[in-house]
XYZ file of C-alpha atoms in Angstrom:
742
model
C 53.809 222.291 47.345
C 50.236 223.396 47.991
C 47.624 224.194 45.390
C 48.124 227.952 45.866
C 51.880 227.691 45.426
C 51.391 225.760 42.226
C 49.155 228.469 40.789
C 51.726 231.167 41.603
C 54.467 229.150 39.926
C 52.379 228.696 36.817
C 51.789 232.494 36.694
C 55.499 233.226 36.906
C 56.200 230.799 34.089
C 53.540 232.431 31.911
C 54.946 235.931 32.504
C 58.471 234.720 31.741
C 57.272 233.151 28.507
C 55.491 236.388 27.483
C 58.417 238.627 28.423
C 60.822 236.358 26.715
C 58.770 236.662 23.532
C 58.991 240.471 23.562
C 62.713 240.414 24.337
C 63.242 238.027 21.447
C 61.967 240.775 19.143
C 63.760 243.759 20.850
C 67.193 242.598 21.823
C 70.080 245.067 21.910
C 71.723 243.205 19.082
C 68.653 243.606 16.868
C 68.221 247.311 17.745
C 71.855 248.101 16.889
C 71.635 246.039 13.739
C 68.495 247.862 12.622
C 70.133 251.254 13.284
C 73.198 250.428 11.223
C 70.985 248.963 8.545
C 69.062 252.218 8.275
C 72.314 254.165 8.210
C 73.624 252.000 5.397
C 70.331 252.398 3.576
C 70.529 256.213 3.984
C 74.155 256.234 2.868
C 73.206 254.140 -0.096
C 70.430 256.549 -0.981
C 72.825 259.499 -0.668
C 75.405 257.669 -2.768
C 72.801 256.960 -5.415
C 71.664 260.573 -5.286
C 75.280 261.716 -5.556
C 75.758 259.577 -8.650
C 72.410 260.526 -10.139
C 72.592 264.321 -9.684
C 75.179 266.015 -11.865
C 76.289 269.611 -11.955
C 73.922 271.283 -14.482
C 74.589 274.089 -16.904
C 74.326 277.594 -15.466
C 70.785 278.927 -15.810
C 70.760 282.286 -14.057
C 71.000 284.264 -17.291
C 68.573 282.042 -19.179
C 65.793 282.458 -16.609
C 66.082 286.225 -16.388
C 63.112 287.975 -18.048
C 61.816 291.487 -18.432
C 58.700 292.948 -16.857
C 56.236 294.682 -19.183
C 54.323 297.747 -17.948
C 51.251 299.034 -19.807
C 48.895 301.995 -19.645
C 45.270 301.299 -18.776
C 44.384 301.036 -22.484
C 46.945 298.269 -23.007
C 49.531 300.355 -24.855
C 53.156 299.922 -23.795
C 54.483 302.192 -21.049
C 57.879 300.564 -20.485
C 59.771 297.315 -20.499
C 62.302 296.619 -17.789
C 65.708 295.607 -19.104
C 65.792 291.946 -20.045
C 69.526 291.895 -19.426
C 70.679 291.389 -15.881
C 72.288 294.469 -14.378
C 75.558 292.655 -13.863
C 79.193 293.115 -14.851
C 81.412 290.139 -14.073
C 84.699 291.059 -12.387
C 87.677 288.896 -11.438
C 88.098 288.187 -7.757
C 91.518 289.826 -7.865
C 89.808 293.131 -8.627
C 87.871 293.012 -5.346
C 89.960 294.204 -2.363
C 90.950 291.357 -0.052
C 89.318 293.030 2.941
C 86.015 293.226 1.026
C 86.259 289.544 0.148
C 86.799 288.768 3.823
C 83.799 290.946 4.766
C 81.477 288.708 2.744
C 82.970 285.543 4.201
C 82.708 286.991 7.722
C 79.066 287.915 7.193
C 77.849 284.766 5.464
C 80.123 281.807 6.186
C 83.115 282.207 8.539
C 84.234 278.619 7.940
C 84.172 278.985 4.144
C 87.880 278.399 3.674
C 87.762 275.318 5.952
C 84.443 273.569 5.199
C 83.549 271.045 2.494
C 80.981 273.284 0.829
C 77.945 272.294 2.878
C 76.539 272.909 6.323
C 74.764 269.657 7.198
C 73.203 271.061 10.365
C 71.928 274.125 8.520
C 70.672 272.035 5.617
C 68.778 269.694 7.935
C 67.292 272.727 9.659
C 66.348 274.151 6.260
C 64.696 270.882 5.222
C 62.739 270.772 8.470
C 61.616 274.375 8.060
C 60.509 273.676 4.494
C 58.541 270.584 5.509
C 56.952 272.420 8.447
C 56.052 275.473 6.346
C 58.421 277.927 8.058
C 59.979 279.091 4.797
C 63.523 280.380 4.282
C 64.959 279.843 7.743
C 67.706 277.341 7.032
C 71.433 277.949 7.008
C 73.611 277.756 3.868
C 77.290 278.097 3.094
C 78.615 280.476 0.468
C 79.066 277.457 -1.797
C 75.429 276.442 -1.356
C 74.200 279.990 -2.032
C 76.379 280.172 -5.147
C 74.980 276.851 -6.382
C 71.421 278.016 -5.735
C 71.974 281.313 -7.580
C 74.030 279.995 -10.473
C 72.702 276.501 -11.145
C 69.297 276.117 -9.501
C 66.204 278.200 -8.658
C 64.943 279.999 -5.561
C 62.166 277.436 -5.018
C 61.786 276.345 -1.385
C 61.306 272.603 -1.991
C 62.877 269.497 -0.515
C 63.994 268.349 -3.981
C 65.791 271.632 -4.668
C 67.516 271.556 -1.270
C 68.726 267.975 -1.789
C 70.058 268.882 -5.217
C 71.745 271.935 -3.719
C 73.454 269.711 -1.123
C 74.805 267.228 -3.670
C 75.873 269.813 -6.259
C 77.582 271.888 -3.549
C 79.664 268.863 -2.495
C 80.702 268.253 -6.089
C 81.435 271.919 -6.809
C 83.561 272.176 -3.667
C 85.596 269.138 -4.759
C 86.131 270.339 -8.327
C 86.486 274.103 -7.870
C 88.968 276.334 -6.032
C 87.601 278.327 -3.112
C 88.521 281.617 -4.771
C 86.590 280.661 -7.905
C 83.537 279.787 -5.793
C 83.785 283.115 -3.942
C 84.155 284.984 -7.236
C 81.081 283.247 -8.644
C 79.134 284.049 -5.486
C 80.051 287.754 -5.457
C 79.178 288.074 -9.156
C 75.760 286.359 -9.000
C 74.163 287.313 -5.692
C 71.403 289.974 -5.690
C 72.035 293.190 -3.724
C 68.809 295.133 -4.311
C 68.331 298.294 -6.420
C 68.282 296.001 -9.463
C 71.971 295.166 -8.945
C 73.225 291.608 -9.433
C 76.914 291.159 -8.712
C 79.355 293.208 -6.704
C 80.337 295.604 -9.514
C 76.726 296.696 -10.102
C 76.175 296.900 -6.331
C 79.242 299.093 -5.789
C 77.935 301.509 -8.413
C 74.339 301.383 -7.166
C 75.148 302.095 -3.514
C 78.410 304.055 -3.530
C 78.948 305.227 -7.111
C 82.352 303.513 -7.337
C 83.790 300.439 -9.005
C 84.213 297.254 -6.982
C 87.986 297.761 -6.926
C 87.523 301.048 -5.053
C 85.309 299.747 -2.242
C 86.751 300.139 1.237
C 86.340 297.651 4.083
C 83.457 299.497 5.715
C 81.512 299.764 2.451
C 82.171 296.098 1.706
C 80.808 295.181 5.137
C 77.587 297.078 4.370
C 77.134 295.298 1.035
C 77.762 291.984 2.768
C 75.247 292.849 5.503
C 72.732 293.897 2.840
C 72.472 290.374 1.399
C 70.399 289.125 4.321
C 67.473 291.392 3.323
C 68.246 293.671 0.329
C 64.904 295.487 0.369
C 64.602 295.851 4.134
C 68.243 296.914 4.582
C 68.509 299.442 1.730
C 69.286 302.621 3.675
C 67.294 304.824 1.286
C 64.033 302.962 1.956
C 64.658 301.268 5.302
C 62.396 301.861 8.274
C 64.016 302.874 11.575
C 63.947 299.193 12.515
C 65.556 298.211 9.210
C 68.316 300.778 9.685
C 68.968 299.516 13.196
C 69.152 295.906 12.009
C 71.502 296.572 9.099
C 73.841 298.598 11.314
C 73.919 295.687 13.745
C 74.615 293.287 10.864
C 77.386 295.606 9.602
C 78.966 295.646 13.068
C 78.613 291.868 13.359
C 80.471 291.443 10.060
C 83.386 293.640 11.137
C 83.590 291.941 14.527
C 83.785 288.556 12.814
C 86.621 289.866 10.656
C 88.482 290.835 13.809
C 87.805 287.402 15.288
C 89.161 285.661 12.178
C 92.291 287.803 12.172
C 91.347 289.644 8.964
C 90.969 293.105 10.519
C 92.912 294.964 13.178
C 90.841 295.773 16.274
C 92.051 299.377 16.412
C 91.119 299.910 12.758
C 87.717 298.358 13.430
C 87.085 300.755 16.307
C 87.771 303.769 14.092
C 85.218 302.766 11.451
C 81.904 304.584 11.074
C 78.826 303.370 9.242
C 79.128 304.199 5.496
C 75.723 305.640 4.539
C 75.040 304.752 0.869
C 74.193 307.308 -1.787
C 70.593 307.896 -2.838
C 69.399 305.520 -5.572
C 69.152 306.563 -9.197
C 66.685 305.365 -11.783
C 67.781 302.697 -14.235
C 68.242 303.633 -17.906
C 64.913 303.810 -19.726
C 63.153 305.138 -16.645
C 63.442 308.799 -17.634
C 60.685 311.358 -17.143
C 57.597 310.170 -15.281
C 58.079 306.526 -16.311
C 60.363 305.695 -13.404
C 57.938 307.228 -10.893
C 54.983 305.302 -12.317
C 56.850 302.000 -12.268
C 58.140 302.621 -8.751
C 54.609 303.323 -7.503
C 53.323 300.174 -9.237
C 56.122 298.018 -7.811
C 55.551 299.416 -4.319
C 51.862 298.552 -4.526
C 52.706 295.032 -5.666
C 55.061 294.607 -2.722
C 52.299 295.722 -0.355
C 50.183 292.967 -1.927
C 52.787 290.303 -1.175
C 54.891 290.240 -4.355
C 58.483 290.282 -3.102
C 61.344 292.188 -4.655
C 62.936 288.881 -5.617
C 59.761 287.858 -7.478
C 59.725 291.162 -9.350
C 63.422 290.955 -10.159
C 62.982 287.467 -11.589
C 60.835 289.091 -14.282
C 58.104 287.669 -16.448
C 55.370 290.017 -15.168
C 52.836 291.810 -17.357
C 51.624 294.752 -15.308
C 48.765 296.967 -16.477
C 48.422 300.281 -14.653
C 45.310 302.362 -14.065
C 47.165 305.328 -15.565
C 45.164 307.026 -18.318
C 47.655 307.880 -21.056
C 45.936 311.127 -22.106
C 45.436 312.402 -18.572
C 49.020 311.516 -17.680
C 50.327 313.590 -20.572
C 47.948 316.410 -19.631
C 49.257 316.511 -16.072
C 52.848 316.689 -17.304
C 51.948 319.528 -19.701
C 50.116 321.440 -16.972
C 53.085 321.305 -14.600
C 55.397 322.449 -17.389
C 53.063 325.252 -18.486
C 52.054 326.593 -15.068
C 55.306 325.996 -13.149
C 58.420 324.809 -14.963
C 58.166 327.430 -17.706
C 58.105 330.102 -14.988
C 61.222 328.823 -13.180
C 64.888 329.565 -13.760
C 66.459 326.542 -12.100
C 70.001 327.381 -13.266
C 70.252 330.996 -12.151
C 67.714 331.334 -9.339
C 68.656 329.591 -6.081
C 65.043 329.425 -4.886
C 63.798 328.018 -8.190
C 66.431 325.296 -7.952
C 64.795 324.027 -4.755
C 61.213 323.727 -6.078
C 59.798 320.214 -6.331
C 56.299 319.463 -7.606
C 54.192 316.383 -6.939
C 50.627 315.411 -7.823
C 48.204 312.503 -7.697
C 44.934 312.350 -9.632
C 42.335 309.613 -9.266
C 38.808 308.564 -10.048
C 36.812 309.066 -6.813
C 34.334 306.339 -7.731
C 36.986 303.610 -8.065
C 40.201 304.838 -6.431
C 42.085 304.284 -9.701
C 45.100 306.597 -10.015
C 44.725 308.002 -13.520
C 47.707 310.356 -13.490
C 50.741 310.956 -11.307
C 53.561 313.509 -11.293
C 56.659 312.500 -9.370
C 59.100 315.285 -10.206
C 61.268 316.739 -12.965
C 62.339 313.228 -14.019
C 63.147 309.934 -12.330
C 66.742 309.930 -13.583
C 67.296 313.474 -12.283
C 65.311 313.405 -9.043
C 64.704 309.832 -7.907
C 62.535 310.659 -4.877
C 58.882 310.385 -5.903
C 57.203 313.671 -4.993
C 53.737 312.147 -5.441
C 54.216 309.499 -2.756
C 56.759 311.097 -0.396
C 55.485 311.562 3.158
C 58.061 313.906 4.667
C 56.135 317.183 4.295
C 53.073 318.467 6.158
C 49.689 318.990 4.444
C 49.003 322.193 6.400
C 45.506 323.674 6.064
C 44.303 321.019 3.634
C 43.631 319.197 6.929
C 41.054 321.730 8.160
C 38.140 320.141 6.251
C 38.792 316.970 8.235
C 38.354 318.887 11.482
C 34.937 320.003 10.253
C 34.147 316.457 9.068
C 34.926 315.098 12.512
C 32.818 317.793 14.193
C 29.867 316.850 11.999
C 30.405 313.123 12.389
C 30.538 313.383 16.184
C 27.710 315.957 16.423
C 30.084 318.173 18.375
C 29.082 321.463 19.928
C 30.857 324.728 20.661
C 31.812 325.764 24.190
C 28.431 327.530 24.307
C 26.576 324.335 23.361
C 25.795 325.234 19.734
C 25.735 322.282 17.316
C 28.573 322.754 14.811
C 27.584 323.244 11.165
C 28.251 325.660 8.315
C 26.324 328.527 9.935
C 27.742 328.095 13.428
C 29.468 331.255 14.640
C 32.938 331.315 16.204
C 35.306 333.889 17.623
C 37.732 334.884 14.863
C 40.128 336.922 16.992
C 43.733 336.383 15.927
C 45.953 334.805 18.621
C 42.907 333.940 20.690
C 43.805 331.245 23.267
C 41.681 328.134 22.852
C 39.229 327.312 25.630
C 38.875 323.833 27.079
C 42.317 322.392 26.330
C 45.040 321.357 28.747
C 47.554 322.293 26.044
C 47.810 326.062 25.478
C 47.282 327.041 21.844
C 46.693 330.497 20.338
C 47.499 330.564 16.617
C 47.780 333.805 14.735
C 45.645 334.410 11.659
C 47.243 335.470 8.392
C 48.598 339.009 8.724
C 47.230 338.953 12.292
C 43.732 339.789 10.970
C 40.840 339.336 13.408
C 37.273 338.580 12.290
C 34.092 339.484 14.124
C 31.841 336.429 14.607
C 32.649 334.529 11.395
C 30.562 331.509 10.501
C 32.246 328.155 9.925
C 31.637 328.640 6.201
C 33.461 331.962 6.185
C 36.224 330.511 8.347
C 36.730 327.814 5.699
C 36.705 330.397 2.888
C 39.361 332.478 4.610
C 41.047 329.577 6.413
C 40.844 331.372 9.767
C 43.246 329.631 12.130
C 41.661 330.795 15.371
C 38.289 329.257 14.422
C 39.664 325.816 13.575
C 41.983 325.862 16.582
C 38.917 326.173 18.836
C 36.922 323.685 16.751
C 39.527 320.934 17.162
C 39.326 321.438 20.933
C 35.521 321.329 20.799
C 35.652 318.012 18.929
C 38.800 316.823 20.829
C 42.083 316.069 19.054
C 41.616 312.337 19.679
C 38.253 312.294 17.887
C 39.619 314.358 15.001
C 42.562 311.984 14.614
C 40.238 308.973 14.611
C 38.185 310.496 11.789
C 41.309 311.456 9.824
C 42.794 307.968 10.066
C 39.490 306.453 8.941
C 39.555 308.718 5.887
C 43.122 307.779 4.941
C 45.529 310.209 6.612
C 48.640 308.180 7.582
C 49.608 307.938 11.238
C 52.950 309.688 10.768
C 54.012 312.365 13.262
C 50.386 312.670 14.331
C 50.145 313.675 18.022
C 46.742 314.274 19.603
C 47.208 317.987 20.219
C 45.308 321.120 19.122
C 47.994 322.034 16.553
C 46.893 319.155 14.309
C 44.176 321.501 13.056
C 46.949 323.198 11.049
C 48.113 319.934 9.452
C 51.176 319.131 11.550
C 51.300 315.450 10.586
C 53.068 314.070 7.489
C 51.264 312.998 4.320
C 51.754 312.681 0.570
C 49.668 313.871 -2.364
C 48.789 310.167 -2.803
C 47.434 310.037 0.765
C 45.522 313.308 0.557
C 44.057 312.400 -2.841
C 42.507 309.368 -1.161
C 41.187 311.533 1.684
C 39.591 314.116 -0.620
C 38.253 311.381 -2.896
C 36.497 309.981 0.185
C 34.747 313.348 0.564
C 34.025 313.358 -3.173
C 32.580 309.833 -2.912
C 30.040 310.905 -0.268
C 32.058 309.490 2.649
C 32.870 306.035 1.237
C 36.530 305.232 1.888
C 38.685 305.578 -1.228
C 42.157 304.031 -1.374
C 44.390 305.094 -4.285
C 45.422 302.134 -6.451
C 47.690 302.196 -9.483
C 47.863 298.516 -10.540
C 44.940 297.307 -12.644
C 46.324 293.795 -13.091
C 49.623 291.945 -12.644
C 50.129 288.515 -14.127
C 53.023 286.091 -14.242
C 53.290 282.592 -15.645
C 53.479 281.213 -12.108
C 51.267 283.615 -10.168
C 48.965 286.630 -10.286
C 48.528 289.569 -7.930
C 45.146 290.410 -6.509
C 44.505 294.107 -7.261
C 43.705 296.539 -4.468
C 40.000 297.222 -3.892
C 39.915 300.992 -4.228
C 36.549 301.587 -2.543
C 35.613 300.438 0.928
C 32.880 301.072 3.443
C 31.501 304.309 4.801
C 34.368 306.187 6.525
C 32.055 309.057 7.479
C 28.356 309.604 6.829
C 27.134 310.998 3.547
C 25.688 314.027 5.323
C 29.068 314.840 6.897
C 30.948 314.395 3.609
C 28.447 316.389 1.581
C 28.431 319.200 4.148
C 32.216 319.514 3.867
C 31.933 319.468 0.078
C 29.405 322.301 0.260
C 31.864 324.324 2.351
C 34.725 323.632 -0.054
C 32.763 324.705 -3.144
C 32.666 328.234 -1.749
C 36.441 328.105 -1.066
C 36.909 327.655 -4.815
C 34.201 330.151 -5.769
C 35.222 333.139 -3.625
C 37.858 331.956 -1.136
C 41.533 331.109 -1.107
C 41.157 328.630 -3.990
C 39.619 331.087 -6.439
C 42.416 330.472 -9.002
C 40.741 327.139 -9.731
C 37.313 328.726 -10.255
C 35.812 328.371 -13.710
C 32.358 327.885 -15.149
C 33.583 324.762 -16.983
C 33.032 322.452 -14.006
C 31.833 322.269 -10.407
C 34.761 322.137 -7.972
C 35.437 321.950 -4.241
C 38.836 322.292 -2.639
C 41.183 323.676 -0.027
C 44.549 325.382 -0.044
C 47.404 324.742 2.355
C 50.771 326.370 3.064
C 53.104 325.103 5.776
C 55.246 327.176 8.084
C 57.941 329.226 6.375
C 56.443 328.223 3.022
C 58.234 324.876 2.949
C 55.220 323.300 1.233
C 52.209 324.648 -0.675
C 49.151 322.496 -1.454
C 45.921 322.552 -3.395
C 43.586 319.597 -2.823
C 40.350 319.704 -4.795
C 37.823 317.694 -6.727
C 35.033 317.714 -9.263
C 32.259 315.094 -9.280
C 34.434 312.995 -11.630
C 38.049 313.649 -10.671
C 40.043 314.204 -7.471
C 43.512 315.737 -7.714
C 46.037 316.960 -5.163
C 48.987 319.137 -6.218
C 51.842 320.173 -3.945
C 55.078 322.142 -4.143
C 57.958 321.344 -1.807
C 61.064 323.337 -0.983
C 63.924 320.829 -1.047
C 67.602 321.684 -0.798
C 69.477 320.479 -3.897
C 72.415 319.414 -1.721
C 73.062 315.719 -1.080
C 70.612 314.534 1.546
C 68.080 317.247 0.746
C 66.452 319.119 3.621
C 63.359 321.321 3.670
C 63.729 324.971 2.677
C 61.345 327.873 2.044
C 59.542 328.339 -1.273
C 59.363 332.104 -0.743
C 60.575 333.824 -3.909
C 59.624 331.014 -6.278
C 59.673 332.414 -9.833
C 60.259 335.847 -8.265
C 56.612 335.860 -7.199
C 57.046 336.607 -3.524
C 55.365 334.333 -1.050
C 54.369 330.898 -2.272
C 50.984 329.531 -1.230
C 48.528 326.813 -2.161
C 46.285 329.266 -3.984
C 49.114 330.136 -6.390
C 51.089 327.651 -8.503
C 49.381 324.494 -7.112
C 45.875 325.850 -7.794
C 46.870 326.990 -11.289
C 48.368 323.593 -12.115
C 45.224 321.908 -10.765
C 42.900 324.089 -12.849
C 44.915 323.682 -16.055
C 45.093 319.911 -15.647
C 41.467 319.434 -14.619
C 40.163 321.425 -17.565
C 42.199 319.302 -19.983
C 41.532 316.002 -18.204
C 37.780 316.628 -18.399
C 38.005 317.374 -22.102
C 37.417 321.094 -21.723
C 34.859 320.850 -18.952
C 31.958 318.842 -17.570
C 28.257 319.303 -16.889
C 28.391 316.994 -13.858
C 27.366 318.630 -10.597
C 27.703 317.640 -6.955
C 24.722 315.696 -5.631
C 24.716 316.996 -2.061
C 22.264 315.668 0.501
C 21.668 316.407 4.155
C 23.933 319.448 4.354
C 24.182 320.404 8.019
C 23.871 324.102 8.731
C 24.405 323.948 12.486
C 23.272 326.546 15.001
C 23.762 330.246 14.513
C 23.721 331.863 17.930
C 26.111 334.834 17.851
C 28.696 335.031 20.601
C 30.083 338.320 21.814
C 33.500 338.854 20.299
C 35.663 341.922 19.906
C 35.587 343.625 16.566
C 39.187 344.263 15.701
C 39.815 346.470 12.725
C 43.035 345.551 10.897
C 45.794 348.120 10.973
C 47.304 349.077 7.612
C 50.145 346.605 8.166
C 47.627 343.818 8.688
C 45.497 344.541 5.667
C 45.177 341.673 3.183
C 46.752 342.023 -0.233
C 44.614 342.055 -3.348
C 45.639 338.519 -4.270
C 44.546 335.887 -1.758
C 47.626 334.926 0.217
C 47.933 332.009 2.548
C 51.445 332.522 3.737
C 51.666 331.662 7.423
C 53.914 333.720 9.602
C 57.011 331.848 10.733
C 56.741 332.820 14.377
C 55.389 330.273 16.822
C 55.062 332.677 19.723
C 52.004 334.977 19.756
C 53.855 337.919 21.237
C 56.438 337.955 18.491
C 56.228 340.042 15.362
C 56.395 337.962 12.193
C 60.060 337.772 11.202
C 59.458 337.342 7.489
C 58.617 340.674 5.851
C 56.634 340.634 2.612
C 58.335 341.752 -0.546
C 57.149 345.021 -2.099
C 54.870 343.081 -4.414
C 53.224 341.502 -1.371
C 52.587 344.713 0.531
C 48.841 345.144 1.116
C 47.598 347.705 -1.336
C 44.017 348.005 -0.194
C 42.462 348.508 3.231
C 39.072 346.819 3.399
C 36.150 348.715 4.794
C 34.285 346.970 7.552
C 30.614 346.152 7.500
C 28.603 346.765 10.657
C 29.405 343.237 11.741
C 33.077 343.990 11.581
C 33.801 341.584 8.717
C 35.901 342.927 5.819
C 33.549 343.605 2.937
C 36.179 342.771 0.311
C 36.381 339.203 -0.960
C 40.166 339.228 -0.656
C 41.641 336.396 1.366
C 43.698 337.245 4.445
C 45.031 333.702 4.454
C 45.710 331.341 7.320
C 48.766 332.545 9.121
C 49.140 331.909 12.782
C 51.463 331.534 15.706
C 51.686 329.233 18.680
C 52.412 329.825 22.333
C 55.366 328.069 23.982
C 53.005 325.397 25.318
C 52.104 324.128 21.846
C 55.144 323.687 19.622
C 54.709 320.536 17.546
C 58.057 321.085 15.846
C 60.171 323.402 13.764
C 58.124 322.711 10.668
C 54.687 323.235 12.170
C 52.467 324.803 9.527
C 50.724 327.902 10.771
C 47.823 327.580 8.446
C 46.401 328.828 5.219
């Protein structure tokens, strides 16, 4: 063997020695032995855990606490019930098909499994360790154990305990007893724990009277009680819960618990509207609902609230709250005959009052009483704000330094064409709204157009500014993006908003353009956590000059315009009226330097499910409008809330007058039928087509009694308000409820 061959041989021997060393450590025998050793170690740990962890005493009742709600001064407003809203029922009371619905929805293998889902538990442990939250799977037994014996904490320790206790409970307890415990302890939303309370809360029946379809909804609800509650669900939430309901029924068919033909005949069982819990009478329920909703928006879940232990202080001023309630009673409720007058029975009032410097909601009126009318009229967003939106059109024109079609810079002295049913110029969407009583005005200024709420002027102004720019300004000031198309008709308030929303918008004007967000929770504290309150004042939504110019315009609306019912020497005020089409809603939004308040009346059918109806004939007073009951309520409340008045005055700077070039416009003298009545009326005509004659005739008390003489300029010399009526051509029909001004 040569020298080279010897070196190669030595290399091979060295590699074999090295490889052999590694293999000595990682032989198949050692790998398998290590694996089984780890398994035995894990089994030993589980066995030790099984022996160590015992089934504890039930603690669900013991941990339940009440929430305490206080006025801003610390005095008690209400205490939520410390007792759980639960009535235990025997499983035999619950129809078999309803029992099967819950099993089909939550745990199809319930009757066959050993009480745990190892795969789901491992997934849940992994999600907990990786920070993904509640994404694991659990059997009915595990959920019962969690609800009855443990807590809702998402920790590895709690999940391991849940696993062990579930195994023991399954061994020691009959399946029917486990199912009964589950149905009686699980939370269904609406403050209902247990199937009996849930049956009453959602369908107004006892658990024994639930049908299969209703049981399937309650079972589907458990996945997300707040999101899936039909009364509050978003369109997405409603879609998801219907899919979950269908999934439950299909599983029942698959398990042989429901006949396919019967399943096919079933329709979704829409639950009844919620009712306030005992102790929530009067305005209390509305205030607590608004506070809870704000807490949820801040990240406090419904489950956290239901667990109790919160001390929640509201921004509500006790004296101002009582004053608002008295003002509604004095100026509205005492004038109504809800039992004998069909129109009066439909009237709903809502109001929100806040401090414009802080955004704190100091008073709120949600309706006749939370136990009688659960829907909160202060925060509902299903009605249109009508002409209370017009000041925002002007604000946007000022903010964008917009000009008229003739190139004149828009300001308070800028002149427009006030011809009723005048087609707008410069828009791809035809729009020609009719003024109230079809009155035409000769060359009105923007200030006069605001005083009289002249539809034709603001219809052209929104085109001059562009609907897109107006919408951008409105959103920045706090108008919600609900049914808000970028079309000329938005000038008449065709979107949806609440008194809460519009109070924030007008407070932004009051606060010289700084964005104001209404906030009702002053502080919320719990032993385990606190809620960060909402910051009620933000940055500049519009410039001070723009805001102060609008305020200047609105002071004259109160002094001599459609809001004159709120005029008094006791305080400075600025505001705007609004009445939607067919008088379905009437608004008065106004402010003093110290207080911003929005009051609205809504026509709501008293039948189940509601529906918008006309307010015409309220308290036998003819046409309803924002300058009537809402303005009177506002004035009565504001006077009392300010302690009889205030010397504070608006500090207005940089008011923009605009350009005053007069355009040639026809001078149209009103015919006797078009003459304004002596009392300012803002009732829009119901017709949407300019060529049509208004279909709603005024009552004798509404018939114009005075024909105004015309000045040389063609403007009525009387200070009476012709209102904001209007009509739309076929090309611009935002919907059946489009407000035609005021």
